[in-house]
Amino acid sequence: MKRNGMRMIALTGAVALGLGLAGCSSGADEAASSNGGDGAAAEDITVGVAMPTETSERWIADGEAVESQLEEAGYDVDLQFANDDIPRQQQQLDQMITNGADILVVASIDGTALAAQLENAAAKGIPVIAYDRLINDTEAVDFYVTFDNYQVGVQQAQSLLRGLGYLDENYEETDLTDEKIIEIFSGSPDDNNATFFYNGAMDTLKPFLEDGRLTIGSGQEDFDTVSTLRWDQATAQRRMEDLITSTYDGGSKPLDGVLSPFDGISRGVITALENAGYGSSMEEGLPVLSGQDAEIASVKLINDGVQYATIFKDTRKLASQAVAAATSYAEGEDPEANDTETYDNGVKVVPSFLLESDIVTADNLSELLVDSEYWTEDEVASGVAE
């Protein structure tokens, strides 16, 4: 599933724009100056990049985007994937630190499991950039690059509401008063982002649930009950199968929509629904499903009328922001933050840079994903990354 190399570095120009950024203090001044600061040459700096897994298209794309853009900027890069194994990610970070990494970019598996490794990094003056997933319960995280995760949850709910007919193409309320039945899925409870997604989505759905236009068929709504450990597709499929059996009489009762926070979860839900006889497309009876990450398998499903929507978080832009932050530290400066209030990790409020995301449906898929060269027409048609 290796992405086209040219496409993955298409936004390296954005890195150049960010190389001189400096601004809000991240508390890493001493760390930055002791590890490559004061104008050290890029080729003398090693950036360790820890990614959670290679089982998701999204994280493969992130890893390759960060690696290619860092290398384009002249840095040595040590990229490691941990395959959703927490001890393995801990060992990888330990090894990066032992091998002399000057800066760390970390997308954690469990946001509370890396305190020892990061405190070791802090003791050695190594700045730590949390990548898309906040690292909690430690002082030793200096900066956070991510998308506006609460807004991502809002968009997931908006896409579901639009697919159900309660919102129009501009995401304004229609006059539809029909009562419809939905189910709720959320992400992994050990991923800080999952709570933001859930809160944004549920706050958006709340008025429709309160006035009775929407009903959660199973009654399962609280985060812990609807969460999906490790965002696992098979886990989501099993839960949907259980819901079909317990609430929908094995598939004989209607289900109008499913709030899903991730494309992999969506595909697990779809498999369960197809197996239960709900059809193989929305036209044939599948409920409206949201998603996230614009994974190519789900992009094809959207194009084919199977999944309704996904949230596009352009990993190239996120990678560019991570490289800009790393470059600021390499130059002995603090990265620019555009949010210094939202992301409290339990010990400190971590200075952050938040990016915007987009809702993708069949009607704007080509514009957002093909025209931007994130995916090609052939990839969309086949559902396979080239």
Coordinates of C-alpha atoms in Angstrom, one line a residue:
M1 CA 0.0 0.0 0.0
K2 CA 2.9 2.3 -0.6
R3 CA 1.7 5.7 -1.7
N4 CA 3.0 7.5 -4.8
G5 CA 6.2 9.2 -3.7
M6 CA 5.6 12.4 -5.7
R7 CA 2.1 12.7 -4.2
M8 CA 3.4 12.4 -0.7
I9 CA 5.8 15.2 -1.0
A10 CA 3.5 17.4 -3.0
L11 CA 3.1 19.8 -0.1
T12 CA 6.8 20.2 0.7
G13 CA 6.5 23.8 -0.4
A14 CA 4.3 24.3 2.7
V15 CA 7.3 23.1 4.8
A16 CA 9.4 25.9 3.4
L17 CA 6.8 28.4 4.4
G18 CA 6.8 27.1 7.9
L19 CA 10.6 26.8 8.4
G20 CA 10.9 30.2 10.1
L21 CA 7.8 30.0 12.2
A22 CA 8.2 30.9 15.9
G23 CA 5.7 32.0 18.5
C24 CA 4.1 30.7 21.6
S25 CA 6.4 29.2 24.2
S26 CA 6.2 25.4 24.4
G27 CA 8.5 25.1 27.4
A28 CA 11.2 23.5 25.2
D29 CA 13.6 26.3 24.9
E30 CA 16.4 24.6 26.7
A31 CA 15.7 21.3 24.9
A32 CA 15.8 23.0 21.5
S33 CA 19.0 24.8 22.0
S34 CA 20.7 21.7 23.4
N35 CA 19.7 19.5 20.4
G36 CA 20.5 21.1 17.1
G37 CA 19.5 24.7 18.0
D38 CA 21.4 27.9 17.2
G39 CA 21.2 27.2 13.5
A40 CA 22.5 23.6 13.4
A41 CA 22.6 22.2 9.8
A42 CA 19.6 19.9 9.0
E43 CA 21.9 17.1 8.0
D44 CA 23.4 17.0 11.5
I45 CA 20.0 16.4 13.1
T46 CA 18.1 13.1 13.4
V47 CA 14.3 13.1 13.9
G48 CA 12.8 10.0 15.4
V49 CA 9.3 9.3 14.1
A50 CA 7.1 6.9 16.0
M51 CA 3.9 5.8 14.3
P52 CA 1.3 3.5 15.8
T53 CA 0.6 0.9 13.1
E54 CA 0.9 -0.3 9.5
T55 CA -2.4 -2.0 9.6
S56 CA -4.2 1.3 8.6
E57 CA -3.8 3.0 5.3
R58 CA -4.0 6.3 7.1
W59 CA -1.0 5.7 9.3
I60 CA 1.1 4.4 6.5
A61 CA 0.3 7.6 4.6
D62 CA 1.2 9.7 7.7
G63 CA 4.5 7.9 8.2
E64 CA 5.6 8.2 4.6
A65 CA 4.5 11.9 4.4
V66 CA 6.4 12.8 7.6
E67 CA 9.5 10.9 6.5
S68 CA 9.6 12.2 2.9
Q69 CA 9.1 15.8 4.0
L70 CA 11.7 15.7 6.7
E71 CA 14.2 14.1 4.3
E72 CA 13.3 16.8 1.7
A73 CA 14.1 19.4 4.4
G74 CA 17.5 17.7 4.9
Y75 CA 17.1 15.8 8.1
D76 CA 18.0 12.2 8.9
V77 CA 14.9 10.2 9.8
D78 CA 14.3 7.1 11.9
L79 CA 10.7 6.0 11.1
Q80 CA 9.3 3.2 13.1
F81 CA 5.8 1.6 13.1
A82 CA 4.7 -0.3 16.3
N83 CA 1.8 -2.4 14.9
D84 CA -0.5 -1.3 17.8
D85 CA 1.9 -3.0 20.3
I86 CA 2.5 -0.6 23.2
P87 CA 5.6 -2.3 24.6
R88 CA 7.0 -2.3 21.0
Q89 CA 6.4 1.4 20.7
Q90 CA 8.1 2.0 24.1
Q91 CA 11.1 0.0 23.0
Q92 CA 11.3 1.9 19.7
L93 CA 11.3 5.2 21.5
D94 CA 13.9 4.0 23.9
Q95 CA 16.1 2.9 21.0
M96 CA 15.6 6.2 19.2
I97 CA 16.8 8.1 22.3
T98 CA 19.7 5.7 22.7
N99 CA 20.7 6.1 19.1
G100 CA 20.9 9.9 19.5
A101 CA 17.6 11.3 18.1
D102 CA 17.6 15.1 18.4
I103 CA 13.8 15.5 18.0
L104 CA 10.9 13.1 18.4
V105 CA 7.6 13.0 16.5
V106 CA 5.3 10.6 18.3
A107 CA 1.8 9.3 17.3
S108 CA 1.1 7.2 20.3
I109 CA -0.9 4.0 20.5
D110 CA -1.9 4.7 24.1
G111 CA -1.7 8.3 25.1
T112 CA -0.9 7.4 28.7
A113 CA 1.8 4.7 28.2
L114 CA 4.8 6.7 27.2
A115 CA 5.6 8.8 30.2
A116 CA 8.9 7.0 31.1
Q117 CA 10.2 7.3 27.6
L118 CA 9.4 10.9 27.2
E119 CA 10.7 11.9 30.5
N120 CA 14.0 10.2 29.5
A121 CA 13.9 12.3 26.3
A122 CA 13.3 15.5 28.3
A123 CA 16.2 14.7 30.6
K124 CA 18.4 14.5 27.5
G125 CA 17.0 17.8 26.1
I126 CA 15.0 16.1 23.2
P127 CA 11.9 18.1 22.2
V128 CA 8.8 15.9 21.8
I129 CA 6.1 16.7 19.2
A130 CA 2.9 14.8 19.7
Y131 CA 1.5 13.9 16.3
D132 CA -2.3 13.9 15.9
R133 CA -2.8 12.0 19.2
L134 CA -2.2 13.9 22.4
I135 CA 0.2 12.3 24.9
N136 CA -1.2 12.5 28.4
D137 CA -0.1 12.6 32.0
T138 CA 3.4 13.9 31.4
E139 CA 5.2 17.3 31.4
A140 CA 7.5 15.9 28.7
V141 CA 5.5 16.7 25.6
D142 CA 6.4 20.1 24.1
F143 CA 4.0 20.6 21.2
Y144 CA 1.0 19.0 19.5
V145 CA 0.1 19.0 15.8
T146 CA -3.4 17.8 14.9
F147 CA -6.7 18.6 13.4
D148 CA -9.5 20.4 15.2
N149 CA -10.8 17.1 16.7
Y150 CA -14.0 18.4 18.2
Q151 CA -14.9 19.9 14.8
V152 CA -14.1 16.5 13.2
G153 CA -16.7 15.0 15.4
V154 CA -19.1 17.8 14.5
Q155 CA -18.5 17.0 10.9
Q156 CA -19.1 13.3 11.4
A157 CA -22.5 14.0 12.8
Q158 CA -23.3 16.6 10.2
S159 CA -22.5 14.1 7.4
L160 CA -24.9 11.6 9.1
L161 CA -27.6 14.2 9.4
R162 CA -27.2 15.3 5.8
G163 CA -27.4 11.7 4.6
L164 CA -30.6 11.2 6.7
G165 CA -32.1 14.4 5.2
Y166 CA -32.1 16.6 8.3
L167 CA -29.4 18.9 6.9
D168 CA -29.1 20.2 3.3
E169 CA -26.0 20.4 1.1
N170 CA -24.9 23.6 3.0
Y171 CA -25.4 21.7 6.3
E172 CA -28.4 23.9 7.3
E173 CA -31.5 22.3 8.8
T174 CA -34.3 21.2 6.5
D175 CA -37.9 20.9 7.4
L176 CA -37.8 17.1 7.7
T177 CA -39.6 15.8 10.8
D178 CA -39.5 12.1 10.1
E179 CA -38.4 9.9 13.0
K180 CA -35.4 7.8 12.3
I181 CA -33.3 5.1 14.1
I182 CA -29.5 5.2 14.4
E183 CA -26.7 3.5 16.3
I184 CA -23.5 5.1 17.7
F185 CA -19.9 3.9 17.5
S186 CA -16.9 5.7 19.0
G187 CA -13.2 5.2 18.8
S188 CA -10.6 3.7 21.0
P189 CA -10.8 4.7 24.7
D190 CA -7.0 4.9 25.0
D191 CA -6.9 7.5 22.2
N192 CA -7.4 11.0 23.5
N193 CA -8.9 12.1 20.1
A194 CA -11.7 9.6 20.4
T195 CA -13.3 11.6 23.2
F196 CA -13.1 14.8 21.2
F197 CA -14.7 13.1 18.2
Y198 CA -17.5 11.7 20.3
N199 CA -18.2 14.9 22.1
G200 CA -18.4 16.9 18.9
A201 CA -20.7 14.4 17.3
M202 CA -23.0 13.9 20.3
D203 CA -23.3 17.6 20.9
T204 CA -24.4 18.0 17.2
L205 CA -26.9 15.1 17.4
K206 CA -28.3 16.1 20.8
P207 CA -31.1 18.4 19.5
F208 CA -32.3 15.7 17.2
L209 CA -32.2 13.1 19.9
E210 CA -34.0 15.4 22.4
D211 CA -36.9 16.3 20.1
G212 CA -37.4 12.7 19.0
R213 CA -36.4 13.0 15.4
L214 CA -33.6 10.5 16.1
T215 CA -33.7 7.5 18.4
I216 CA -30.8 5.2 19.2
G217 CA -32.4 1.9 18.7
S218 CA -30.3 -0.1 21.2
G219 CA -30.2 2.7 23.7
Q220 CA -26.4 2.4 23.8
E221 CA -25.0 5.9 23.9
D222 CA -22.3 6.4 26.6
F223 CA -18.7 6.6 25.4
D224 CA -17.5 3.5 27.2
T225 CA -20.3 1.3 25.9
V226 CA -19.9 2.4 22.2
S227 CA -16.1 2.6 22.1
T228 CA -14.0 0.4 19.8
L229 CA -10.7 -0.6 21.2
R230 CA -7.8 0.1 18.9
W231 CA -10.3 1.3 16.3
D232 CA -10.5 -2.3 15.2
Q233 CA -12.6 -3.2 12.2
A234 CA -13.3 -6.8 13.4
T235 CA -14.3 -5.5 16.9
A236 CA -16.8 -3.1 15.3
Q237 CA -18.2 -5.8 13.1
R238 CA -18.8 -8.1 16.1
R239 CA -20.6 -5.3 18.0
M240 CA -22.8 -4.5 15.0
E241 CA -23.6 -8.2 14.7
D242 CA -24.6 -8.3 18.3
L243 CA -26.8 -5.2 17.9
I244 CA -28.5 -6.7 14.8
T245 CA -29.3 -9.8 16.8
S246 CA -30.4 -8.0 20.1
T247 CA -32.1 -5.0 18.7
Y248 CA -33.0 -5.5 15.0
D249 CA -34.3 -9.1 15.0
G250 CA -31.5 -10.4 13.0
G251 CA -32.0 -7.8 10.3
S252 CA -35.7 -7.6 10.0
K253 CA -36.1 -4.2 11.7
P254 CA -35.1 -0.9 10.0
L255 CA -31.9 1.0 10.8
D256 CA -31.5 4.3 9.2
G257 CA -28.0 5.5 10.1
V258 CA -24.8 4.7 12.0
L259 CA -22.4 7.3 13.4
S260 CA -19.0 5.8 12.8
P261 CA -15.8 7.7 13.7
F262 CA -13.4 5.9 11.4
D263 CA -13.5 4.3 8.0
G264 CA -12.2 0.9 9.3
I265 CA -15.0 0.8 11.8
S266 CA -17.4 1.8 9.0
R267 CA -16.3 -1.2 6.9
G268 CA -16.8 -3.6 9.8
V269 CA -20.3 -2.2 10.4
I270 CA -21.1 -2.5 6.6
T271 CA -19.9 -6.2 6.6
A272 CA -22.2 -7.0 9.5
L273 CA -25.1 -5.2 7.8
E274 CA -24.6 -6.9 4.5
N275 CA -24.4 -10.3 6.1
A276 CA -27.7 -9.6 7.9
G277 CA -29.4 -8.8 4.6
Y278 CA -29.6 -5.0 4.6
G279 CA -28.3 -4.9 1.0
S280 CA -25.0 -4.0 -0.6
S281 CA -25.7 -0.3 -1.1
M282 CA -27.7 2.6 0.4
E283 CA -30.1 2.3 -2.5
E284 CA -30.7 -1.4 -1.6
G285 CA -31.2 -0.7 2.1
L286 CA -27.9 0.0 3.9
P287 CA -28.2 2.7 6.5
V288 CA -26.3 6.0 6.1
L289 CA -22.8 5.7 7.5
S290 CA -20.2 8.4 8.4
G291 CA -16.5 7.8 8.6
Q292 CA -13.1 9.4 8.9
D293 CA -9.6 9.4 7.2
A294 CA -10.6 9.0 3.6
E295 CA -9.0 5.5 3.4
I296 CA -9.0 4.4 -0.2
A297 CA -11.2 1.3 0.4
S298 CA -13.9 3.5 2.0
V299 CA -13.5 6.2 -0.7
K300 CA -14.4 3.5 -3.2
L301 CA -17.4 2.6 -1.1
I302 CA -18.5 6.2 -1.1
N303 CA -18.1 6.4 -4.8
D304 CA -20.1 3.2 -5.2
G305 CA -23.0 4.4 -2.9
V306 CA -22.2 2.0 -0.1
Q307 CA -20.8 4.4 2.6
Y308 CA -22.2 7.9 2.7
A309 CA -19.3 10.0 3.9
T310 CA -15.9 10.3 5.4
I311 CA -13.9 13.1 7.0
F312 CA -10.8 14.1 5.0
K313 CA -7.8 15.0 7.2
D314 CA -5.1 15.7 4.7
T315 CA -2.0 13.9 6.1
R316 CA 0.3 15.9 3.9
K317 CA -0.7 19.1 5.6
L318 CA -0.3 17.5 9.0
A319 CA 3.1 16.2 8.1
S320 CA 4.1 19.7 6.9
Q321 CA 3.1 21.2 10.2
A322 CA 5.1 18.5 12.1
V323 CA 8.1 19.3 10.0
A324 CA 7.6 23.0 10.6
A325 CA 7.6 22.4 14.3
A326 CA 10.7 20.2 14.1
T327 CA 12.5 22.8 12.1
S328 CA 11.6 25.5 14.7
Y329 CA 13.2 23.3 17.4
A330 CA 16.2 22.6 15.3
E331 CA 16.7 26.4 14.9
G332 CA 16.4 26.9 18.7
E333 CA 13.0 28.4 18.5
D334 CA 9.5 27.5 19.6
P335 CA 6.9 26.4 17.0
E336 CA 4.0 28.6 16.2
A337 CA 0.8 27.6 18.0
N338 CA -2.7 28.6 17.1
D339 CA -4.3 27.0 20.2
T340 CA -3.0 27.3 23.7
E341 CA -6.1 26.5 25.7
T342 CA -7.8 23.3 24.5
Y343 CA -5.4 20.4 24.9
D344 CA -4.8 19.8 28.6
N345 CA -3.0 16.5 29.0
G346 CA -3.6 16.2 32.8
V347 CA -0.3 17.8 33.7
K348 CA -0.1 20.8 31.3
V349 CA -1.9 22.6 28.5
V350 CA 0.1 21.6 25.5
P351 CA 0.6 24.3 22.8
S352 CA -1.0 23.1 19.6
F353 CA -1.4 23.8 16.0
L354 CA -4.9 22.7 14.7
L355 CA -5.7 22.1 11.1
E356 CA -9.1 22.0 9.3
S357 CA -10.8 19.0 7.9
D358 CA -13.4 18.4 5.2
I359 CA -16.6 16.3 4.8
V360 CA -16.3 14.1 1.7
T361 CA -19.4 12.7 0.0
A362 CA -19.9 11.3 -3.5
D363 CA -20.7 14.7 -4.8
N364 CA -17.4 16.4 -3.8
L365 CA -15.1 13.3 -3.7
S366 CA -13.4 14.1 -7.0
E367 CA -12.8 17.8 -6.1
L368 CA -11.4 17.1 -2.7
L369 CA -9.5 13.9 -3.2
V370 CA -8.7 13.5 -6.9
D371 CA -8.1 17.1 -7.9
S372 CA -5.8 17.5 -4.9
E373 CA -3.8 14.4 -6.0
Y374 CA -4.4 12.7 -2.7
W375 CA -5.9 9.7 -4.6
T376 CA -6.1 9.1 -8.3
E377 CA -9.2 8.2 -10.3
D378 CA -7.8 4.7 -10.8
E379 CA -7.3 4.3 -7.1
V380 CA -10.8 5.4 -6.4
A381 CA -12.2 3.0 -8.9
S382 CA -10.2 0.1 -7.6
G383 CA -10.2 0.9 -3.9
V384 CA -6.5 0.1 -3.8
A385 CA -3.6 2.5 -3.2
E386 CA -0.9 2.3 -5.9

